[in-house]
PDB file of C-alpha atoms in Angstrom:
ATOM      1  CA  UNK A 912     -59.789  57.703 177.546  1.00 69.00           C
ATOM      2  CA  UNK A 913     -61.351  56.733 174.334  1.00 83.00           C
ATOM      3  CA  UNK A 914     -59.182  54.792 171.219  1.00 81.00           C
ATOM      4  CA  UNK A 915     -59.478  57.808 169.674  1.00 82.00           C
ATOM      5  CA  UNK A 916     -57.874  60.163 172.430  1.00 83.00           C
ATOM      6  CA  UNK A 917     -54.720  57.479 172.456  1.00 84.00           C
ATOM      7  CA  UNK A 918     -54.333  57.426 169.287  1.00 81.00           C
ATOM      8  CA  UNK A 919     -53.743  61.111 168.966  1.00 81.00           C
ATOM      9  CA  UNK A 920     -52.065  60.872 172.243  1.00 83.00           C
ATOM     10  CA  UNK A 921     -49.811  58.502 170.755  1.00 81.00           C
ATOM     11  CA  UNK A 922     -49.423  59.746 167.675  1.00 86.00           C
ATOM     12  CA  UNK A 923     -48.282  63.544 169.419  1.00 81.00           C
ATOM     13  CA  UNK A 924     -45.797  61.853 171.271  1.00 87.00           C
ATOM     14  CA  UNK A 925     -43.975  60.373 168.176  1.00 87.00           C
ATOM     15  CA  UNK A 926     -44.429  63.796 166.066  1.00 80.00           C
ATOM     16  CA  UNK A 927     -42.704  65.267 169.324  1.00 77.00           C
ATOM     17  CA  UNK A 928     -39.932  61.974 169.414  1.00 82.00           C
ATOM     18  CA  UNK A 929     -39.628  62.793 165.785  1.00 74.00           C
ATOM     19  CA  UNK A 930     -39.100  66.632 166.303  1.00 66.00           C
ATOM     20  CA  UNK A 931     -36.140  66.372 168.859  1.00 65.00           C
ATOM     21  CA  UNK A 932     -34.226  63.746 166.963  1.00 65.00           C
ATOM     22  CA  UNK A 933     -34.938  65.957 163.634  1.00 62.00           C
ATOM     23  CA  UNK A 934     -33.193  69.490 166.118  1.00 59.00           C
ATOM     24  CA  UNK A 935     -30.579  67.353 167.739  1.00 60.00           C
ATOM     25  CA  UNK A 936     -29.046  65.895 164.309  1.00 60.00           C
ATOM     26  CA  UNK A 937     -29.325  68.967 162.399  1.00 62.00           C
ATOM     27  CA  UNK A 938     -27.624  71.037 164.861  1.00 76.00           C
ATOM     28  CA  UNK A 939     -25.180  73.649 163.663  1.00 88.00           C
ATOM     29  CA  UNK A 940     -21.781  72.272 165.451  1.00 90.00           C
ATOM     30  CA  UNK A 941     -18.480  74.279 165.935  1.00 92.00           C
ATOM     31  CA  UNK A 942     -15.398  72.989 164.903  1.00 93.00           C
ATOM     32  CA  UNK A 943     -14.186  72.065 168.620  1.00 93.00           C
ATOM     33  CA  UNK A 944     -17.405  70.275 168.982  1.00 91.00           C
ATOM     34  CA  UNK A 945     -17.052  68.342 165.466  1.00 90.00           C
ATOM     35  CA  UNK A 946     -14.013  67.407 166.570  1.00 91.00           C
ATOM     36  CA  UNK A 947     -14.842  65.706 169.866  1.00 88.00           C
ATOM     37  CA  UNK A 948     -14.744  66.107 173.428  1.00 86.00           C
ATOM     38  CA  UNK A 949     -10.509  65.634 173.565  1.00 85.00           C
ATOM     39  CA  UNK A 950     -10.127  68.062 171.275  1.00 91.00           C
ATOM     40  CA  UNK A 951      -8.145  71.177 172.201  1.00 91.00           C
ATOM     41  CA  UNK A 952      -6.765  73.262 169.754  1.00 92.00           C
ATOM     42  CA  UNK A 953      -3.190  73.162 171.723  1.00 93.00           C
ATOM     43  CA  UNK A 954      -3.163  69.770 171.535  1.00 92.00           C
ATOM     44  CA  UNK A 955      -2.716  69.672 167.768  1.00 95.00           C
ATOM     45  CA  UNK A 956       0.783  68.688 167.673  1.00 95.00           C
ATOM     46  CA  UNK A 957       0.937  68.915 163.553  1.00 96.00           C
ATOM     47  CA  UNK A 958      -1.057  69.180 160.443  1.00 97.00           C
ATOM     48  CA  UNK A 959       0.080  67.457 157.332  1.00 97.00           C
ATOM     49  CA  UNK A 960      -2.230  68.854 154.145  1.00 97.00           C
ATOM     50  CA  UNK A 961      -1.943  67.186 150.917  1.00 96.00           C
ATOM     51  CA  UNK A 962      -3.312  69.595 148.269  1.00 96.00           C
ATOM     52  CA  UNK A 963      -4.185  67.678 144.717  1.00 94.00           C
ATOM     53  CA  UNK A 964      -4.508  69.894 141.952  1.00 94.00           C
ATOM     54  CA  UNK A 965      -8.018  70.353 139.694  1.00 89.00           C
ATOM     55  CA  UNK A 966      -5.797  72.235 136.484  1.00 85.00           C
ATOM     56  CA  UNK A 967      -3.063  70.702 134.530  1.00 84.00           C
ATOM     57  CA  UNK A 968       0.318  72.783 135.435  1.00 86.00           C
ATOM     58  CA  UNK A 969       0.306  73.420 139.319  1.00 89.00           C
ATOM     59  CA  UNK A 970       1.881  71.230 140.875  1.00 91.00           C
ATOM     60  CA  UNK A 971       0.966  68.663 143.802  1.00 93.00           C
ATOM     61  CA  UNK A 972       1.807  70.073 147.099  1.00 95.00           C
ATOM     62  CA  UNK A 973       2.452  68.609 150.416  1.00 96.00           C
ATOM     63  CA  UNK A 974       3.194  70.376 154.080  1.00 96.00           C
ATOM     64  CA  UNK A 975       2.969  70.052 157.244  1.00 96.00           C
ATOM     65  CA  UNK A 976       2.597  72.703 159.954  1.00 97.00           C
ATOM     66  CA  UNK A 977       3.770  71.779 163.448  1.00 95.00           C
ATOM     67  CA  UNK A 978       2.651  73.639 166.293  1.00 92.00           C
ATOM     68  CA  UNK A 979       5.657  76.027 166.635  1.00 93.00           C
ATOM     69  CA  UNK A 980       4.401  77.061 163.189  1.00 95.00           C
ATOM     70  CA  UNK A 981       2.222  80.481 163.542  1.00 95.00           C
ATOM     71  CA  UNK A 982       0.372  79.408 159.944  1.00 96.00           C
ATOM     72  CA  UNK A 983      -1.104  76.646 161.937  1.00 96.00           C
ATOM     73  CA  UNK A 984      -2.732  78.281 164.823  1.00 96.00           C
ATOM     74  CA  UNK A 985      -4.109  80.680 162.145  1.00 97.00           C
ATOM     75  CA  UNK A 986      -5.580  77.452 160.128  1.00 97.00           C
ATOM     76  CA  UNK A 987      -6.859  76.151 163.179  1.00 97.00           C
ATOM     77  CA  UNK A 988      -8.507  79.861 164.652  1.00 96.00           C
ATOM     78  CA  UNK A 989     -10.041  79.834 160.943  1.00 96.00           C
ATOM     79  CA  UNK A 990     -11.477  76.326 161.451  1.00 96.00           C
ATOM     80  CA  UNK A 991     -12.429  77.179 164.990  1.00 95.00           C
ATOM     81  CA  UNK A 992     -14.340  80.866 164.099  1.00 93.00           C
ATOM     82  CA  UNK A 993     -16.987  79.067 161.947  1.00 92.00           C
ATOM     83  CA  UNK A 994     -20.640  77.450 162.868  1.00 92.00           C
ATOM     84  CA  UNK A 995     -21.217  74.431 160.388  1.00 92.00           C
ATOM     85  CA  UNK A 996     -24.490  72.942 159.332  1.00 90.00           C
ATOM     86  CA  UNK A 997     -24.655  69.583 159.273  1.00 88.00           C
ATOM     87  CA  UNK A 998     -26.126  67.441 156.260  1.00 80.00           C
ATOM     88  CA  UNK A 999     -26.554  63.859 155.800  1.00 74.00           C
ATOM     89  CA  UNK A1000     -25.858  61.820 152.859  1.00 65.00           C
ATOM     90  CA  UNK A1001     -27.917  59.169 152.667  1.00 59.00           C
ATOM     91  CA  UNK A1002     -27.208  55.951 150.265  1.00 51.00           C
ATOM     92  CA  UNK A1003     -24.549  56.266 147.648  1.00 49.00           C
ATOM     93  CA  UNK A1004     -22.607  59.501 146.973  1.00 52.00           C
ATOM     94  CA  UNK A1005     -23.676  61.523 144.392  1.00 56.00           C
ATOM     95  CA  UNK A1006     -20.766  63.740 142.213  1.00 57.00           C
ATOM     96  CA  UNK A1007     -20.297  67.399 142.449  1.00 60.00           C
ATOM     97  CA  UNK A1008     -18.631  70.107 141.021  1.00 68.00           C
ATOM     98  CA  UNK A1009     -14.868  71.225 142.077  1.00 72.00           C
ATOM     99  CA  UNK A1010     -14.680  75.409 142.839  1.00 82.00           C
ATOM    100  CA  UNK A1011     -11.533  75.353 143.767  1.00 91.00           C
ATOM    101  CA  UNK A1012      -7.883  74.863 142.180  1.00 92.00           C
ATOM    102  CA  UNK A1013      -7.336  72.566 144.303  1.00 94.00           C
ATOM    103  CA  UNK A1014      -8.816  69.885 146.184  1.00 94.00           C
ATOM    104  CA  UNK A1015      -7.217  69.955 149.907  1.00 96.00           C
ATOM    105  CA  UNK A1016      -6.480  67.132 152.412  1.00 97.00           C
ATOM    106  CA  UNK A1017      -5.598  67.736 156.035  1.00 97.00           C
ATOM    107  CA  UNK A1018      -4.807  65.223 159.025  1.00 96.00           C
ATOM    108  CA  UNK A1019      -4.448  66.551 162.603  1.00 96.00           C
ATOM    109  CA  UNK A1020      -2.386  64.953 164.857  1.00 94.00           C
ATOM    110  CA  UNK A1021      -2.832  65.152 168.257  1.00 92.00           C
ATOM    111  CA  UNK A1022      -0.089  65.078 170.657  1.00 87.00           C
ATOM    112  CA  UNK A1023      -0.167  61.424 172.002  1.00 83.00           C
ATOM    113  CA  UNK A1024      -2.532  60.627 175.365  1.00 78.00           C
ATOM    114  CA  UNK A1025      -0.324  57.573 176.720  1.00 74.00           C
ATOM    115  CA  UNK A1026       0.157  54.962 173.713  1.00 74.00           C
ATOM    116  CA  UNK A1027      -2.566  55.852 171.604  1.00 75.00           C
ATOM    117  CA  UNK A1028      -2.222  58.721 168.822  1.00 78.00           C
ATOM    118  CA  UNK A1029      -5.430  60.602 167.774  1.00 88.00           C
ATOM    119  CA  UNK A1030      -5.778  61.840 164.285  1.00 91.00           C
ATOM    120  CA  UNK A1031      -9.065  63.458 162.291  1.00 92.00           C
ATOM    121  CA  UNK A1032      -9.191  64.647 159.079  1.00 93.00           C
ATOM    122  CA  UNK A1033     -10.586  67.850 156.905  1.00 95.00           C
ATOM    123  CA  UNK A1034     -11.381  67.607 153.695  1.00 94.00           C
ATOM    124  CA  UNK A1035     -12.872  70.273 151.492  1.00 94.00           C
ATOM    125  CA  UNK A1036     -12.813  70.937 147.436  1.00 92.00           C
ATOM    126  CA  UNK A1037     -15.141  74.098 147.324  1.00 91.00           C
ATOM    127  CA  UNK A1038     -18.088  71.945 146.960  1.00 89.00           C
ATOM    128  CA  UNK A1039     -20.692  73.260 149.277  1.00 87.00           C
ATOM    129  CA  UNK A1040     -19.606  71.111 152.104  1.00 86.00           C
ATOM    130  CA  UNK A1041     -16.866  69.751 154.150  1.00 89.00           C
ATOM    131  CA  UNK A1042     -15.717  66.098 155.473  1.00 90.00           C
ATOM    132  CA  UNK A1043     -14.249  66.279 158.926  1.00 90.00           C
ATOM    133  CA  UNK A1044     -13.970  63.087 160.785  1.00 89.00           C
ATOM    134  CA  UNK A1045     -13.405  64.503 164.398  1.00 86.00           C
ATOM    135  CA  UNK A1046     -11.775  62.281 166.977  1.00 82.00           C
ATOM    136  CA  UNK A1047     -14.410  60.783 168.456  1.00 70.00           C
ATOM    137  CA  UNK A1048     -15.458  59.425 164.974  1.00 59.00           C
ATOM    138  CA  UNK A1049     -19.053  57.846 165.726  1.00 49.00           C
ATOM    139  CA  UNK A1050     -19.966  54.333 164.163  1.00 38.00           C
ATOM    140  CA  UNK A1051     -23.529  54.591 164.828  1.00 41.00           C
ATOM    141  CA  UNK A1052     -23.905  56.077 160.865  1.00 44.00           C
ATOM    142  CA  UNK A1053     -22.225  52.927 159.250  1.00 46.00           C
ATOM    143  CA  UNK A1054     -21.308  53.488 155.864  1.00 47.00           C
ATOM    144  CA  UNK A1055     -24.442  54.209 154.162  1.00 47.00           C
ATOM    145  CA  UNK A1056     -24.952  57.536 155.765  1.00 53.00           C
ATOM    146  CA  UNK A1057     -22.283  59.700 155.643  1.00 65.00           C
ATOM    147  CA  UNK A1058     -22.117  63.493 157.785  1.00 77.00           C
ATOM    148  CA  UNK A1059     -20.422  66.529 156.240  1.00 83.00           C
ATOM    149  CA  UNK A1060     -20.473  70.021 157.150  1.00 90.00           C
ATOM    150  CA  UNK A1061     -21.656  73.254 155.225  1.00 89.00           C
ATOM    151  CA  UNK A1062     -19.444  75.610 154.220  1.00 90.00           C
ATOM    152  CA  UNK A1063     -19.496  78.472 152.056  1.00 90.00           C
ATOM    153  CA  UNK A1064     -16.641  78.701 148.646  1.00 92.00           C
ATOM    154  CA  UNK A1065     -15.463  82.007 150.571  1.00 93.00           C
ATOM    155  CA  UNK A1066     -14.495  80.032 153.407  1.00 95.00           C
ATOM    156  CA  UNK A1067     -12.790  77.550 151.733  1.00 95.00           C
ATOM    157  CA  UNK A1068     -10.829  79.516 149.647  1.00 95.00           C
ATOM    158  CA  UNK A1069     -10.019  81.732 152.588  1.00 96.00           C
ATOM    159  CA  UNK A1070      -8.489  78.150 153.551  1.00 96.00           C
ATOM    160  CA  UNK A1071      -7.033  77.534 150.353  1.00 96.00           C
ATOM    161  CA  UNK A1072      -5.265  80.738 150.291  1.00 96.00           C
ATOM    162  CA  UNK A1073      -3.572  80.188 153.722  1.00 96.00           C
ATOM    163  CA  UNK A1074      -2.689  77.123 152.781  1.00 96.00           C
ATOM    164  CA  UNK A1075      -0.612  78.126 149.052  1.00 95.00           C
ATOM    165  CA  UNK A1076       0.810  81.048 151.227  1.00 95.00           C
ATOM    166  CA  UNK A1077       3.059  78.593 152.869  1.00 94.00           C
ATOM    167  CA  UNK A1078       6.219  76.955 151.896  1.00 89.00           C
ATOM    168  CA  UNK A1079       5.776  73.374 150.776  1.00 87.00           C
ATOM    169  CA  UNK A1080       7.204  70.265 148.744  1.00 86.00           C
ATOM    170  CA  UNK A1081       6.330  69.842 145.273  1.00 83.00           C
ATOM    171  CA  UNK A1082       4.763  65.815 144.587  1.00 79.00           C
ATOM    172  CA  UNK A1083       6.358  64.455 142.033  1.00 71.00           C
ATOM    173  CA  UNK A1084       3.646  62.149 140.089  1.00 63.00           C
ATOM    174  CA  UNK A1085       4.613  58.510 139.865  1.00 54.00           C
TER     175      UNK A1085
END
């Protein structure tokens, strides 16, 4: 072979190399496999969502839904029924505009595998993606690039909604 036919032999292999890392990342993920291999819906022993308010005069509101509670297998089916696109945030975080009236914090705990407690978190604000750090949280992104999931404001507020339906505790501001 000639410099010239490794070259472009070389250089195909890396545009392929390049190509599968490119598919793999930017794979649309389910909610079960954001969340990790241990995950299992059943497992979720309770939810506690924090929901911060973006309009002066609603309140802060705080529950948590425990598995006995039907509101929570109906957040976690609407989790579960959606395909999310990933996208990468690269370098410092840029700001973005609220949609929603309320910005909405949730931490699943699983029910405990010997000593060891495992908890991931859902955050979402209407913006047009989610953070969900699943519970095999990865460390090979660091801090500088951080993964969040697409979804649309109809989802979200279909979230939202489910989540104002139930009862909770008003937060009273320090």
């Amino acid at each position: 072979m000639t410099k010239r036919n490794n070259a472009a032999l070389a250089i195909g292999i890396i545009l392929v190399i390049v190509a599968a890392l490119v598919a793999i990342f930017n794979q649309s993920r389910t909610f079960p496999q954001i969340m990790g291999q241990s995950y299992a819906s059943a497992k979720v022993e309770s939810i506690h969502i924090y929901l911060s308010p973006m309009q002066n005069g609603l309140p802060t509101r705080e529950l948590t839904l425990t598995q006995e509670d039907p509101a929570a297998q109906d957040l976690l089916n609407l989790l579960g029924g959606q395909v999310y696109d990933v996208w990468y945030d690269v370098g410092a975080g840029e700001g973005h505009q609220i949609l929603l009236d309320y910005t909405v914090y949730m931490t699943l705990s699983m029910e405990p595998e010997g000593e060891a407690q495992a908890m991931a978190t859902v955050a979402l604000d209407g913006s047009k993606y989610m953070d969900i750090d699943g519970l095999d949280r990865g460390s090979w992104n660091g801090n500088w690039v951080r993964t969040h999931y697409r979804a649309d404001l109809a989802f979200q507020q279909e979230v939202l909604d489910l989540l104002l339906a139930q009862p909770y505790e008003e937060v009273q501001e320090a």
